[in-house]
Structures are given as C-alpha cells and as structure tokens.
Amino acid sequence: HPATPARSPAQRADDSAGAIAALRGSRFDDAAREATTVLARDPGNAQAAAVRAIATYEQGGSALVEELGAVLDQGESFKALDHERGRAAWQAFLDRLDAVDRDLAVVAADPDFSLELCLACWERDWNHSGHIDDRDRRLFEIEYDGAGHELPDGDARRRPTFRFDVGDADWARAMVAFQRAFVEIVLAYRWSELDRMFGSADSLTIRLADAGRVQRARTLVLAGLGFADRARQAYLAETDDDREWVPSPRQKSHPLPLAVDEALYRTWEDVLGDVRALMRGDTGLSVAALAQLGDRRWDNPPRGYLDIGRMLSDPKDIVFDFAILKRVVHSHPETVEAALRSLFGSSYVADKKPSGLLGRLGRMKKEIDGNQDTFGRKLRYFLWLN
C-alpha cells in the first residue's frame, strides 16, 4: 500500500481543533482522548502532541497528589506508611512523565509549531479541596505589573493568552527531564526506615535499592540541561514578538511582567555550564562557600567539597546519625565535617575544583540584599527559566 500522504499545516490545525478546544475548556480527559485519536492517524501532528502532553501531565500530577495524600493520611493513623502504594504512585507518575516527553519531542521537531493558551482561564480543583475555589482560580493569574504594583481583580492582564512555540517545547522538556530525575532518585531508595521517625531512633539508614535509577537521574539532568540550552538558543533566534512565554532580550510582547536582558541570558548560559560540570564530576560544591550563602557568617567554616557527580554516578546508602547531627549547631568545623562524612560518605571530598555556581549565587544574593529591586525581579524570572 502506498504511504499515507503527509497532512498539510491547515489540515493538521483542523484535525487538532477539537483537542485544543477541550484543553482550553479545562476538559483534560477529553483533550487527551481526542489528541490520541488524531495522533493515531497522524503521529507528526505537533499541536495534538502538545495537547496530549499537557493533559497527560495534569492527569499524572493530579493522581500523584491524590495517592500521596491518601498514603500520608493513612500513615498518620497507623504510624506507618504504605511504602509500596507510595512507590506505585511515583512509578505511575514517572510513566506519565516519560509519555509527556515523547509527545514533547514531536512538538520540538516542528519548527512551525504554535499553540495559544490561557493557563489562568482553566477551571480546575488544583488544591484538591473538593471544589473550585478562589485559590484555584488565582493559581495561574499574574498578580503584579512590570513596576511591582498589584493588578486589580478582573484586570485582563491577570489572565493573558500565551502563544507557545517550539522553543517552549524544549523549555518544557527540560522541566520534565529534571522532574523525571527527581522521581528516579525517589524510587532508587527504600524509605521504610522513615517509619522509625514516628518513634525515636538514634540513626536512620535509607537503603539504596537500585543504583541504576540514580545513574539514570544523572543522565536525565544532563539531558535537561541540553534541552534548556536549546530553548535558550531558540529564544535568541526568534524573529517574531507575540505573547511570548519566555522572551528574548529583543522581544517586548510578553505577558509575564519580568523583562530580560543580554546579561540575564549570559548568566543563564553560565549556570547551565556550571551545573553540567557538577553533574560530570568536573567540579564540586565548596562547603565553605555554601555555608556563607546563608545569613550567618562563619569565621572558620567547614572545609571540603560535595562531589555531586560521584554522588550520582556511584550512589550509596543515606545515613542520618542524629548523635553527630545534633552536635553540628554552633560547633567546630571538625564536627561539621564529621557530619558531612557521615551523611555523604565518599561524595564528601577534601579537594576538588570549585564550581562557579556558588559564586554566581553569592553575587545575586548581595545584589538582592542591596535592594536592587529590578535585579530581584529578574532573579525570579531567572529561577523560573531554570
């Protein structure tokens, strides 16, 4: 049989119209079902893939919150957690994240992709209270304008429509990759020892059940950094300027009231490089520099480095020795170092090339402490980017 001819952009728009309408109408189950029907006939339909990715993510997150809430409620009553039920909930969420990423890959492969969507217009019981309340309706609203003034209730700027494009698909793939990495780490360990916290314990050991999951998490973080860098480059290359989710320094049409500049994009690139070096084990986090990020200044801070790359490539059990940890507060550096060795094992090393990440964070903190409000607003956006 001859191959089915590719659908034109206009045909694909018509095909996905029903799924998009369902998504805009907060009918996530219907949106996923209709998008699946479209994709069965045309696997390259980027709009249908985007709809199904968003709907699947919402379904997965909602199911996870419901299940973990039930596990915690039951644990409080019986003084023990149903760990197998909790693991099943996390695994189901991970399976859905995997499916979301596969759909986002279809979206990212279409340079002409676009989707107009008002997130704040969704009517959904986000907080799982049993009904849609004001907190649900305000969840995705934009509260402040570019000058930091609160927008009045009913102001149309509170509920903007974004025009998502291909760069946003890579942004979403980065976000999903980081979340997949987190869930892999959760599933890599056996958390049954936490039940002992309902009583009293001198120490807790969280046993490593599957080192491969931690190593997979490291791979996912590196992939997420790659997607984030692709998103950054895609934003810089954009020539349009239409209700951007993340604007480039040249774009002015962006509903989020946090403008960016060239310096922010350079910092974004530098931080991605810093984290990539940490994941590869090329650098480590200086404990002394990390300690100085807080409000308390240590005249003689603990030494050593956290080797994040080793922590993820050669994971171990997590040991909490409460006898040592209790002595950490207001104690000598040697005691703190003993606690770090107890907690991180061989991932706490005496010497390592220091990461530039903490220096950048320290500079940001000083600028915020200096009441440079404009930078503070940009920092919030910077954290959102990553």
CSV table of C-alpha atoms in Angstrom, one decimal:
chain,number,residue,atom,x,y,z
A,1,HIS,CA,0.0,0.0,0.0
A,2,PRO,CA,1.3,3.5,-0.8
A,3,ALA,CA,2.3,5.6,2.2
A,4,THR,CA,-0.3,8.0,3.6
A,5,PRO,CA,0.5,11.5,2.3
A,6,ALA,CA,1.5,13.9,5.0
A,7,ARG,CA,-1.1,16.3,6.3
A,8,SER,CA,-0.8,20.0,5.5
A,9,PRO,CA,-0.5,22.5,8.3
A,10,ALA,CA,-4.1,23.6,7.6
A,11,GLN,CA,-5.3,20.0,7.8
A,12,ARG,CA,-3.4,19.4,11.0
A,13,ALA,CA,-4.9,22.5,12.5
A,14,ASP,CA,-8.4,21.3,11.6
A,15,ASP,CA,-7.6,17.8,12.9
A,16,SER,CA,-6.4,19.1,16.3
A,17,ALA,CA,-9.1,21.8,16.8
A,18,GLY,CA,-11.3,19.6,18.9
A,19,ALA,CA,-8.5,18.6,21.2
A,20,ILE,CA,-7.4,22.2,21.6
A,21,ALA,CA,-10.9,23.3,22.4
A,22,ALA,CA,-11.2,20.6,25.1
A,23,LEU,CA,-7.9,21.7,26.6
A,24,ARG,CA,-8.9,25.3,26.7
A,25,GLY,CA,-12.2,24.3,28.3
A,26,SER,CA,-10.4,22.5,31.2
A,27,ARG,CA,-11.6,19.1,29.9
A,28,PHE,CA,-8.2,17.4,30.3
A,29,ASP,CA,-9.5,13.8,29.9
A,30,ASP,CA,-11.4,14.7,26.7
A,31,ALA,CA,-8.4,16.6,25.4
A,32,ALA,CA,-6.1,13.6,25.9
A,33,ARG,CA,-8.6,11.3,24.3
A,34,GLU,CA,-9.2,13.5,21.2
A,35,ALA,CA,-5.5,14.2,20.8
A,36,THR,CA,-4.7,10.4,20.9
A,37,THR,CA,-7.2,9.8,18.1
A,38,VAL,CA,-5.5,12.5,16.0
A,39,LEU,CA,-2.1,11.1,16.7
A,40,ALA,CA,-3.1,7.6,15.8
A,41,ARG,CA,-3.8,8.8,12.3
A,42,ASP,CA,-1.0,11.4,12.1
A,43,PRO,CA,1.8,10.9,14.6
A,44,GLY,CA,3.5,14.1,13.5
A,45,ASN,CA,0.7,16.5,14.5
A,46,ALA,CA,2.6,18.8,16.9
A,47,GLN,CA,-0.5,20.6,18.2
A,48,ALA,CA,-2.2,17.3,19.1
A,49,ALA,CA,1.0,16.1,20.7
A,50,ALA,CA,1.3,19.3,22.7
A,51,VAL,CA,-2.3,19.0,23.9
A,52,ARG,CA,-1.8,15.4,24.9
A,53,ALA,CA,1.5,16.3,26.7
A,54,ILE,CA,-0.2,19.0,28.8
A,55,ALA,CA,-3.3,16.9,29.5
A,56,THR,CA,-1.2,13.8,30.5
A,57,TYR,CA,1.0,16.0,32.8
A,58,GLU,CA,-2.1,17.3,34.5
A,59,GLN,CA,-3.6,13.9,34.9
A,60,GLY,CA,-0.3,12.5,36.3
A,61,GLY,CA,0.2,15.3,38.7
A,62,SER,CA,-3.3,15.1,40.0
A,63,ALA,CA,-3.2,11.4,40.5
A,64,LEU,CA,0.1,11.6,42.4
A,65,VAL,CA,-1.2,14.3,44.8
A,66,GLU,CA,-4.3,12.2,45.5
A,67,GLU,CA,-2.4,9.0,46.1
A,68,LEU,CA,0.4,10.5,48.3
A,69,GLY,CA,-2.3,12.4,50.3
A,70,ALA,CA,-4.0,9.1,51.0
A,71,VAL,CA,-0.7,7.4,51.9
A,72,LEU,CA,0.2,10.2,54.4
A,73,ASP,CA,-3.3,10.3,55.9
A,74,GLN,CA,-3.2,6.5,56.4
A,75,GLY,CA,0.3,6.7,57.8
A,76,GLU,CA,-0.6,9.3,60.4
A,77,SER,CA,-3.4,7.0,61.6
A,78,PHE,CA,-1.4,3.7,61.7
A,79,LYS,CA,2.0,5.2,62.5
A,80,ALA,CA,3.5,3.6,59.4
A,81,LEU,CA,3.5,4.5,55.7
A,82,ASP,CA,2.2,2.2,52.9
A,83,HIS,CA,5.5,2.4,51.0
A,84,GLU,CA,4.5,0.1,48.3
A,85,ARG,CA,1.5,2.1,47.5
A,86,GLY,CA,3.6,5.2,47.6
A,87,ARG,CA,6.2,3.7,45.2
A,88,ALA,CA,3.4,2.6,42.8
A,89,ALA,CA,2.1,6.2,42.8
A,90,TRP,CA,5.6,7.6,42.0
A,91,GLN,CA,6.2,5.0,39.3
A,92,ALA,CA,2.8,5.8,37.7
A,93,PHE,CA,3.8,9.5,37.6
A,94,LEU,CA,7.2,8.6,36.1
A,95,ASP,CA,5.5,6.6,33.4
A,96,ARG,CA,3.3,9.6,32.5
A,97,LEU,CA,6.3,11.9,32.5
A,98,ASP,CA,8.0,9.6,30.1
A,99,ALA,CA,4.9,9.7,27.8
A,100,VAL,CA,4.8,13.5,28.1
A,101,ASP,CA,8.5,13.7,27.0
A,102,ARG,CA,7.7,11.6,23.9
A,103,ASP,CA,4.9,13.9,22.9
A,104,LEU,CA,7.1,17.0,23.5
A,105,ALA,CA,9.7,15.5,21.3
A,106,VAL,CA,7.2,15.6,18.5
A,107,VAL,CA,6.4,19.2,19.3
A,108,ALA,CA,10.0,20.2,19.4
A,109,ALA,CA,10.6,18.7,15.9
A,110,ASP,CA,8.1,21.0,14.3
A,111,PRO,CA,9.7,24.5,13.8
A,112,ASP,CA,6.3,25.9,12.8
A,113,PHE,CA,4.5,24.8,16.0
A,114,SER,CA,2.4,27.3,17.9
A,115,LEU,CA,-0.4,27.0,20.4
A,116,GLU,CA,-2.4,29.8,22.0
A,117,LEU,CA,-3.5,29.0,25.6
A,118,CYS,CA,-4.7,30.9,28.6
A,119,LEU,CA,-3.5,29.0,31.7
A,120,ALA,CA,-5.3,31.2,34.2
A,121,CYS,CA,-8.6,30.5,32.4
A,122,TRP,CA,-8.6,26.8,33.4
A,123,GLU,CA,-11.3,25.9,35.9
A,124,ARG,CA,-9.8,23.0,37.9
A,125,ASP,CA,-9.7,21.9,41.5
A,126,TRP,CA,-5.9,22.4,41.7
A,127,ASN,CA,-5.7,22.2,45.5
A,128,HIS,CA,-7.9,19.1,45.8
A,129,SER,CA,-10.2,20.7,48.2
A,130,GLY,CA,-13.3,19.1,46.6
A,131,HIS,CA,-14.5,22.2,44.8
A,132,ILE,CA,-13.1,25.0,42.7
A,133,ASP,CA,-12.4,28.0,45.0
A,134,ASP,CA,-10.7,31.4,44.7
A,135,ARG,CA,-7.2,29.9,45.3
A,136,ASP,CA,-7.8,27.6,42.3
A,137,ARG,CA,-8.9,30.4,40.1
A,138,ARG,CA,-5.9,32.6,41.1
A,139,LEU,CA,-3.3,29.9,40.8
A,140,PHE,CA,-2.0,30.9,37.3
A,141,GLU,CA,-3.0,34.5,37.4
A,142,ILE,CA,-0.4,37.2,37.0
A,143,GLU,CA,-0.6,39.4,40.2
A,144,TYR,CA,1.8,42.3,39.5
A,145,ASP,CA,2.7,44.5,36.7
A,146,GLY,CA,6.2,45.4,35.5
A,147,ALA,CA,6.6,48.1,38.2
A,148,GLY,CA,5.7,45.7,41.0
A,149,HIS,CA,2.2,47.1,41.5
A,150,GLU,CA,-0.6,44.6,42.2
A,151,LEU,CA,-3.1,44.3,39.3
A,152,PRO,CA,-6.7,44.8,40.3
A,153,ASP,CA,-9.1,41.9,40.4
A,154,GLY,CA,-10.7,41.5,37.0
A,155,ASP,CA,-7.9,43.2,35.1
A,156,ALA,CA,-7.5,41.4,31.8
A,157,ARG,CA,-3.7,41.3,32.3
A,158,ARG,CA,-4.2,38.8,35.1
A,159,ARG,CA,-5.3,36.2,32.6
A,160,PRO,CA,-3.2,36.5,29.5
A,161,THR,CA,-3.2,34.2,26.5
A,162,PHE,CA,0.3,33.0,25.7
A,163,ARG,CA,1.4,31.9,22.2
A,164,PHE,CA,3.6,28.9,22.8
A,165,ASP,CA,6.2,28.0,20.2
A,166,VAL,CA,8.9,25.4,19.5
A,167,GLY,CA,11.4,27.0,22.0
A,168,ASP,CA,8.8,26.5,24.7
A,169,ALA,CA,8.7,22.8,23.9
A,170,ASP,CA,12.4,22.5,24.7
A,171,TRP,CA,11.8,24.5,27.9
A,172,ALA,CA,9.1,22.0,28.8
A,173,ARG,CA,11.3,19.0,28.0
A,174,ALA,CA,14.0,20.5,30.4
A,175,MET,CA,11.4,20.9,33.2
A,176,VAL,CA,10.1,17.3,32.6
A,177,ALA,CA,13.7,15.9,32.5
A,178,PHE,CA,14.5,17.4,35.9
A,179,GLN,CA,11.3,16.0,37.4
A,180,ARG,CA,11.9,12.6,35.9
A,181,ALA,CA,15.4,12.7,37.5
A,182,PHE,CA,13.9,13.6,40.9
A,183,VAL,CA,11.4,10.7,40.7
A,184,GLU,CA,14.1,8.2,39.7
A,185,ILE,CA,16.0,9.2,42.8
A,186,VAL,CA,12.9,8.7,44.9
A,187,LEU,CA,12.4,5.3,43.5
A,188,ALA,CA,16.1,4.3,43.8
A,189,TYR,CA,15.9,4.2,47.6
A,190,ARG,CA,13.8,2.2,50.2
A,191,TRP,CA,12.2,4.7,52.5
A,192,SER,CA,10.7,2.2,55.0
A,193,GLU,CA,13.2,3.4,57.7
A,194,LEU,CA,11.3,6.7,57.9
A,195,ASP,CA,8.6,4.8,59.8
A,196,ARG,CA,11.0,4.8,62.8
A,197,MET,CA,10.6,8.6,62.9
A,198,PHE,CA,7.2,8.0,64.4
A,199,GLY,CA,9.1,6.8,67.5
A,200,SER,CA,12.6,7.5,68.5
A,201,ALA,CA,15.8,6.5,66.7
A,202,ASP,CA,19.5,7.3,67.1
A,203,SER,CA,20.1,6.9,63.4
A,204,LEU,CA,18.4,6.2,60.1
A,205,THR,CA,19.7,4.5,57.1
A,206,ILE,CA,17.9,4.9,53.8
A,207,ARG,CA,18.9,1.9,51.8
A,208,LEU,CA,19.9,2.2,48.1
A,209,ALA,CA,17.7,-0.4,46.2
A,210,ASP,CA,18.6,0.5,42.6
A,211,ALA,CA,21.8,2.3,41.8
A,212,GLY,CA,20.9,2.3,38.1
A,213,ARG,CA,18.0,4.7,38.9
A,214,VAL,CA,20.3,7.3,40.4
A,215,GLN,CA,22.7,7.0,37.5
A,216,ARG,CA,19.7,7.4,35.2
A,217,ALA,CA,18.8,10.5,37.1
A,218,ARG,CA,22.2,12.0,36.3
A,219,THR,CA,21.7,11.2,32.6
A,220,LEU,CA,18.3,12.9,32.7
A,221,VAL,CA,19.7,16.0,34.4
A,222,LEU,CA,22.4,16.3,31.7
A,223,ALA,CA,19.7,15.8,29.0
A,224,GLY,CA,17.5,18.5,30.7
A,225,LEU,CA,20.5,20.9,30.6
A,226,GLY,CA,20.8,20.2,26.9
A,227,PHE,CA,17.1,21.0,26.4
A,228,ALA,CA,17.4,24.2,28.4
A,229,ASP,CA,20.3,25.3,26.3
A,230,ARG,CA,18.3,24.5,23.1
A,231,ALA,CA,15.4,26.6,24.5
A,232,ARG,CA,17.8,29.5,25.3
A,233,GLN,CA,19.2,29.4,21.8
A,234,ALA,CA,15.8,29.1,20.2
A,235,TYR,CA,14.5,32.1,22.1
A,236,LEU,CA,17.5,34.2,21.0
A,237,ALA,CA,16.9,33.1,17.3
A,238,GLU,CA,13.2,34.1,17.3
A,239,THR,CA,12.2,36.9,14.9
A,240,ASP,CA,8.6,37.2,15.9
A,241,ASP,CA,7.3,39.0,19.0
A,242,ASP,CA,3.9,37.7,20.0
A,243,ARG,CA,2.8,37.0,23.6
A,244,GLU,CA,6.0,35.2,24.5
A,245,TRP,CA,6.2,32.6,27.3
A,246,VAL,CA,9.9,33.4,27.7
A,247,PRO,CA,11.1,36.5,25.7
A,248,SER,CA,14.5,37.2,24.3
A,249,PRO,CA,16.1,40.5,25.2
A,250,ARG,CA,14.7,41.9,21.9
A,251,GLN,CA,11.1,40.9,22.4
A,252,LYS,CA,8.7,43.2,24.1
A,253,SER,CA,5.4,41.2,23.9
A,254,HIS,CA,5.4,39.0,27.0
A,255,PRO,CA,2.5,38.8,29.4
A,256,LEU,CA,4.8,37.9,32.4
A,257,PRO,CA,6.0,41.3,33.7
A,258,LEU,CA,9.6,40.4,34.1
A,259,ALA,CA,11.8,41.7,31.3
A,260,VAL,CA,15.1,40.0,30.4
A,261,ASP,CA,18.4,41.4,29.1
A,262,GLU,CA,21.6,40.1,27.5
A,263,ALA,CA,23.2,39.8,30.9
A,264,LEU,CA,20.5,37.5,32.2
A,265,TYR,CA,20.8,35.3,29.1
A,266,ARG,CA,24.6,35.1,29.6
A,267,THR,CA,24.1,34.2,33.3
A,268,TRP,CA,21.6,31.5,32.2
A,269,GLU,CA,24.2,30.1,29.8
A,270,ASP,CA,26.9,30.2,32.5
A,271,VAL,CA,24.7,28.5,35.1
A,272,LEU,CA,23.8,25.7,32.7
A,273,GLY,CA,27.6,25.2,32.2
A,274,ASP,CA,28.2,25.2,36.0
A,275,VAL,CA,25.6,22.6,36.6
A,276,ARG,CA,26.8,20.4,33.7
A,277,ALA,CA,30.3,20.4,35.2
A,278,LEU,CA,28.9,19.4,38.6
A,279,MET,CA,26.9,16.5,37.0
A,280,ARG,CA,30.0,15.3,35.2
A,281,GLY,CA,32.1,15.5,38.3
A,282,ASP,CA,34.5,18.1,36.9
A,283,THR,CA,33.8,20.4,39.8
A,284,GLY,CA,32.4,20.3,43.3
A,285,LEU,CA,30.4,22.5,45.7
A,286,SER,CA,32.6,24.1,48.2
A,287,VAL,CA,31.0,23.6,51.6
A,288,ALA,CA,32.7,26.8,52.9
A,289,ALA,CA,31.2,28.8,50.1
A,290,LEU,CA,27.8,27.1,50.5
A,291,ALA,CA,27.8,27.9,54.2
A,292,GLN,CA,28.4,31.6,53.5
A,293,LEU,CA,25.3,31.9,51.4
A,294,GLY,CA,23.2,31.9,54.5
A,295,ASP,CA,22.5,34.8,56.8
A,296,ARG,CA,25.1,33.6,59.4
A,297,ARG,CA,28.7,34.3,58.6
A,298,TRP,CA,31.2,31.6,59.6
A,299,ASP,CA,34.6,32.9,60.6
A,300,ASN,CA,36.0,29.4,60.3
A,301,PRO,CA,33.7,27.4,58.0
A,302,PRO,CA,33.9,23.7,57.4
A,303,ARG,CA,36.2,22.6,54.5
A,304,GLY,CA,35.8,20.1,51.8
A,305,TYR,CA,33.6,19.7,48.7
A,306,LEU,CA,30.5,17.9,47.7
A,307,ASP,CA,31.2,15.8,44.6
A,308,ILE,CA,27.8,15.8,43.0
A,309,GLY,CA,29.0,13.8,40.0
A,310,ARG,CA,30.2,11.0,42.2
A,311,MET,CA,27.1,11.2,44.4
A,312,LEU,CA,25.0,10.4,41.3
A,313,SER,CA,27.4,8.1,39.4
A,314,ASP,CA,28.3,5.9,42.5
A,315,PRO,CA,25.4,6.3,44.9
A,316,LYS,CA,25.4,4.8,48.4
A,317,ASP,CA,23.0,4.4,51.3
A,318,ILE,CA,22.0,7.6,53.0
A,319,VAL,CA,22.9,7.5,56.7
A,320,PHE,CA,21.5,10.0,59.3
A,321,ASP,CA,23.5,9.8,62.5
A,322,PHE,CA,21.4,12.0,64.8
A,323,ALA,CA,24.1,11.9,67.6
A,324,ILE,CA,26.5,13.7,65.2
A,325,LEU,CA,23.9,15.9,63.6
A,326,LYS,CA,22.8,17.3,67.0
A,327,ARG,CA,26.3,18.5,67.7
A,328,VAL,CA,26.6,20.4,64.4
A,329,VAL,CA,24.8,23.6,65.5
A,330,HIS,CA,27.3,26.1,66.9
A,331,SER,CA,30.1,23.5,66.7
A,332,HIS,CA,33.6,23.5,65.4
A,333,PRO,CA,34.3,22.8,61.7
A,334,GLU,CA,35.7,19.4,62.5
A,335,THR,CA,32.3,18.3,63.9
A,336,VAL,CA,30.5,19.6,60.9
A,337,GLU,CA,32.9,17.8,58.6
A,338,ALA,CA,32.3,14.6,60.6
A,339,ALA,CA,28.6,15.0,60.0
A,340,LEU,CA,29.1,15.6,56.3
A,341,ARG,CA,31.3,12.5,56.0
A,342,SER,CA,28.6,10.5,57.8
A,343,LEU,CA,25.8,11.8,55.5
A,344,PHE,CA,27.6,11.9,52.2
A,345,GLY,CA,30.3,9.3,52.5
A,346,SER,CA,32.8,9.3,49.7
A,347,SER,CA,31.0,12.1,47.9
A,348,TYR,CA,32.4,14.5,50.6
A,349,VAL,CA,35.9,15.1,49.4
A,350,ALA,CA,38.8,17.1,50.8
A,351,ASP,CA,39.8,18.8,47.5
A,352,LYS,CA,38.0,19.5,44.2
A,353,LYS,CA,38.0,22.2,41.6
A,354,PRO,CA,35.3,24.6,42.9
A,355,SER,CA,32.2,25.2,40.9
A,356,GLY,CA,31.5,28.7,39.8
A,357,LEU,CA,27.8,28.2,40.6
A,358,LEU,CA,28.0,29.3,44.3
A,359,GLY,CA,30.0,32.5,43.3
A,360,ARG,CA,27.2,33.5,41.0
A,361,LEU,CA,24.6,32.8,43.6
A,362,GLY,CA,26.6,34.8,46.2
A,363,ARG,CA,26.7,37.8,43.8
A,364,MET,CA,23.0,37.6,43.2
A,365,LYS,CA,22.4,37.5,47.0
A,366,LYS,CA,24.5,40.6,47.5
A,367,GLU,CA,22.6,42.5,44.8
A,368,ILE,CA,19.3,41.5,46.3
A,369,ASP,CA,20.4,42.4,49.8
A,370,GLY,CA,21.4,45.8,48.3
A,371,ASN,CA,17.8,46.4,47.5
A,372,GLN,CA,18.4,46.3,43.7
A,373,ASP,CA,14.7,45.6,43.1
A,374,THR,CA,15.0,45.4,39.4
A,375,PHE,CA,17.6,42.6,39.7
A,376,GLY,CA,15.4,40.9,42.3
A,377,ARG,CA,12.5,40.7,39.8
A,378,LYS,CA,14.9,39.4,37.1
A,379,LEU,CA,16.2,36.8,39.5
A,380,ARG,CA,12.7,35.4,40.0
A,381,TYR,CA,12.5,35.1,36.3
A,382,PHE,CA,15.9,33.5,36.1
A,383,LEU,CA,14.9,30.9,38.6
A,384,TRP,CA,11.8,30.3,36.5
A,385,LEU,CA,13.9,29.8,33.4
A,386,ASN,CA,15.9,27.0,35.1
